[in-house]
Amino acid sequence: MNQFDTIIIGAGPAGMMAAISSSFYDKSTLLLEKNKRLGKKLSGTGGGRCNVTNNGTLEDLLEGIPGNGRFLYSVFSQFDNHDIMNFFEDNGVKLKVEGHGRVFPTTDRSQTIIKALEMKMLENGVSIRTGCEVVSVKKSEELFHVKTAEQVFTSRQLIVTTGGKTYPSTGSTGFGHEIARHFKLEVTDFEAAESPILTDFPHKKLQGISLDDVTLTYEKHSITHDLLFTHFGLSGPAALRLSSFVKGGETAYLDVIPQISSEKLADYLQEQREKSLKNALKEIMPERLAEFFAENHNIKVKQIPQKELEGLIQYIKALPIPITGKMSLARSFVTKGGVELSEINPKTLESKKIPGLHFAGEVLDINAHTGGFNITHCLCTGWVAGTQLPDSY
Ligand SMILES: Cc1cc2nc3c(=O)[nH]c(=O)nc-3n(C[C@H](O)[C@H](O)[C@H](O)COP(=O)(O)OP(=O)(O)OC[C@H]3O[C@@H](n4cnc5c(N)ncnc54)[C@H](O)[C@@H]3O)c2cc1C
């Protein structure tokens, strides 16, 4: 059979959820994915554990989606992060909430999430074709003609969920933007969002250290969140969030203990004066960091001259890190830019110009912070696009 009610291009979170809702509404549904496996990019999120959503309030969600989050009011009124959590729990996936509202499967494995989506699609009778790249799309006589290397499929509804342009090795190469342009829809310019930051920081000893809730300040912007020192610089949510302000050539300052003021740190060190500096510091920060700060002071706190101790406190509270730039679009986590939202009906995600053509997920001009916010908008827009019935166009 080559004719379906709905064809979906791209099996990321948006496409798989669109296939589930489309088939839930009894439409014959075909999902086409060029990779051999489903959800390749999704499997790498949350450090391979799949950060499937965020359990925050609607306000938290909108704050977590700085790139056009407000377009999603209507979508979230139909399907939101709580519906995502209910969906997975109802389908046998136990979830847990970690810091900053991030939701993961209790197995800590992305495959748990991807398998649950796949099983639901199969249960609902979705036809899934993997290793099947769409090469062109046309519309004539109310039908979309979707061409792959081997055959042409037709449908009255087409949902494009081909993702953004980051990590092209996962399959997201911007094909959906070409479809939009083919139908004369505007596509906004692309920019890297949520990019790891490149630094000229000579302290190799810090590589691999991951810190919870530290404050990173760059010019007038300050972010308190988790941070990771890597071989190229900084990653983790604090760096990714700050990256949108980064131009390069300035210095960022890191406060590794924002919950302890400089005055309190001075008092604390006085109390610990009989201890070595390293032993005093390791009570209030990870041992490798304590070692780093105590590197040139292998002595007791009381032996450190007062002026030097004051300088050290300043250094700990504002560690200077010269920033040289940020990763390119291809090596960033999220794409800023995509199908222009004024082209799209926010209630149905259908193109205003081309009846039956829908877009969902990162292919749209929506970008969010990591922490489950991208996956949330992808799953929710996917669900809503899938619910639209052929009679409506
Ligand atoms: C390393 C990394 C970590 C991340 N961590 C997080 C995180 O912790 N939290 C968070 O919220 N977000 C995170 N993100 C972002 C999140 O993964 C994406 O926003 C999300 O996967 C986008 O979903 P999507 O369904 O729109 O598209 P994608 O997941 O990109 O899926 C699109 C699919 O379309 C397929 N496709 C494209 N063209 C064609 C074609 N011509 N024919 C057939 N198939 C095609 C692709 O192969 C791909 O499988 C992370 C991203 C990366 C790269």
XYZ file of N, CA and C in Angstrom, residues 2-10 15 18-19 22 27-32 127 134 137 143-148 152-161 356-358 393:
126
model
N 0.644 2.149 -0.938
C 1.462 3.361 -0.998
C 0.697 4.616 -0.601
N -0.602 4.447 -0.302
C -1.391 5.636 0.067
C -1.777 5.590 1.552
N -1.546 6.706 2.226
C -1.826 6.795 3.671
C -2.624 8.070 3.943
N -3.278 8.102 5.107
C -3.907 9.375 5.522
C -2.802 10.381 5.865
N -1.790 9.885 6.587
C -0.740 10.787 7.091
C 0.644 10.177 6.852
N 1.540 10.998 6.300
C 2.953 10.584 6.210
C 3.764 11.532 7.093
N 4.701 10.962 7.822
C 5.572 11.757 8.705
C 7.011 11.524 8.259
N 7.756 12.613 8.091
C 9.162 12.466 7.672
C 10.060 12.777 8.864
N 10.783 11.768 9.361
C 11.744 11.976 10.452
C 11.272 11.359 11.751
N 8.565 13.341 15.447
C 7.971 12.453 14.441
C 7.329 11.220 15.067
N 4.141 12.283 16.731
C 3.130 12.603 15.704
C 2.527 11.306 15.161
N 3.365 10.284 14.967
C 2.869 9.002 14.446
C 1.925 8.353 15.456
N -1.397 10.442 15.449
C -2.083 10.259 14.173
C -2.783 8.897 14.138
N -5.978 7.235 11.850
C -5.516 7.527 10.487
C -4.457 6.493 10.108
N -4.496 6.043 8.855
C -3.408 5.164 8.416
C -2.161 6.046 8.340
N -1.079 5.577 8.970
C 0.077 6.462 9.205
C 1.372 5.788 8.770
N 2.188 6.528 8.037
C 3.500 6.038 7.613
C 4.578 6.956 8.178
N 5.579 6.376 8.846
C 6.714 7.144 9.370
C 7.966 6.754 8.593
N 8.597 7.747 7.962
C 9.792 7.489 7.149
C 11.025 8.067 7.847
N 2.934 2.219 10.116
C 3.944 1.600 9.242
C 5.242 2.382 9.420
N 13.740 10.383 2.345
C 12.853 11.109 1.431
C 13.710 12.050 0.598
N 9.390 16.114 -2.226
C 7.963 16.161 -1.859
C 7.268 17.110 -2.825
N -3.148 15.817 -2.884
C -2.313 14.761 -2.297
C -0.836 15.165 -2.286
N -0.180 14.811 -1.196
C 1.279 14.964 -1.160
C 1.907 13.717 -1.784
N 2.932 13.918 -2.617
C 3.661 12.807 -3.234
C 5.059 12.833 -2.619
N 5.343 11.820 -1.814
C 6.586 11.788 -1.045
C 7.488 10.712 -1.667
N 8.608 11.189 -2.242
C 9.449 10.272 -3.021
C 10.675 9.839 -2.213
N 10.903 8.535 -2.155
C 12.147 8.011 -1.581
C 12.954 7.418 -2.748
N 7.227 6.020 -4.420
C 6.514 7.258 -4.091
C 5.314 6.890 -3.221
N 5.170 7.587 -2.088
C 4.009 7.391 -1.217
C 3.132 8.634 -1.326
N 1.819 8.446 -1.129
C 0.944 9.625 -1.165
C 0.124 9.711 0.118
N -0.278 10.942 0.456
C -1.113 11.154 1.655
C -1.809 12.503 1.550
N -2.880 12.655 2.352
C -3.540 13.969 2.400
C -2.884 14.874 3.428
N -2.291 14.248 4.448
C -1.579 15.052 5.452
C -0.096 14.692 5.434
N 0.743 15.731 5.479
C 2.195 15.498 5.578
C 2.708 16.241 6.804
N 3.410 15.519 7.673
C 3.995 16.165 8.860
C 5.519 16.092 8.731
N 6.135 17.252 8.738
C 7.592 17.328 8.568
C 8.240 17.476 9.952
N 9.018 16.486 10.338
C 9.677 16.482 11.665
C 11.152 16.095 11.478
N -2.939 20.897 4.873
C -2.467 19.519 5.066
C -0.987 19.401 5.368
N -0.222 20.484 5.179
C 1.226 20.435 5.452
C 1.483 20.949 6.882
N 2.074 20.084 7.713
C 2.340 20.441 9.113
C 3.836 20.347 9.411
N -9.004 19.753 6.159
C -8.364 20.486 5.066
C -8.733 19.888 3.720
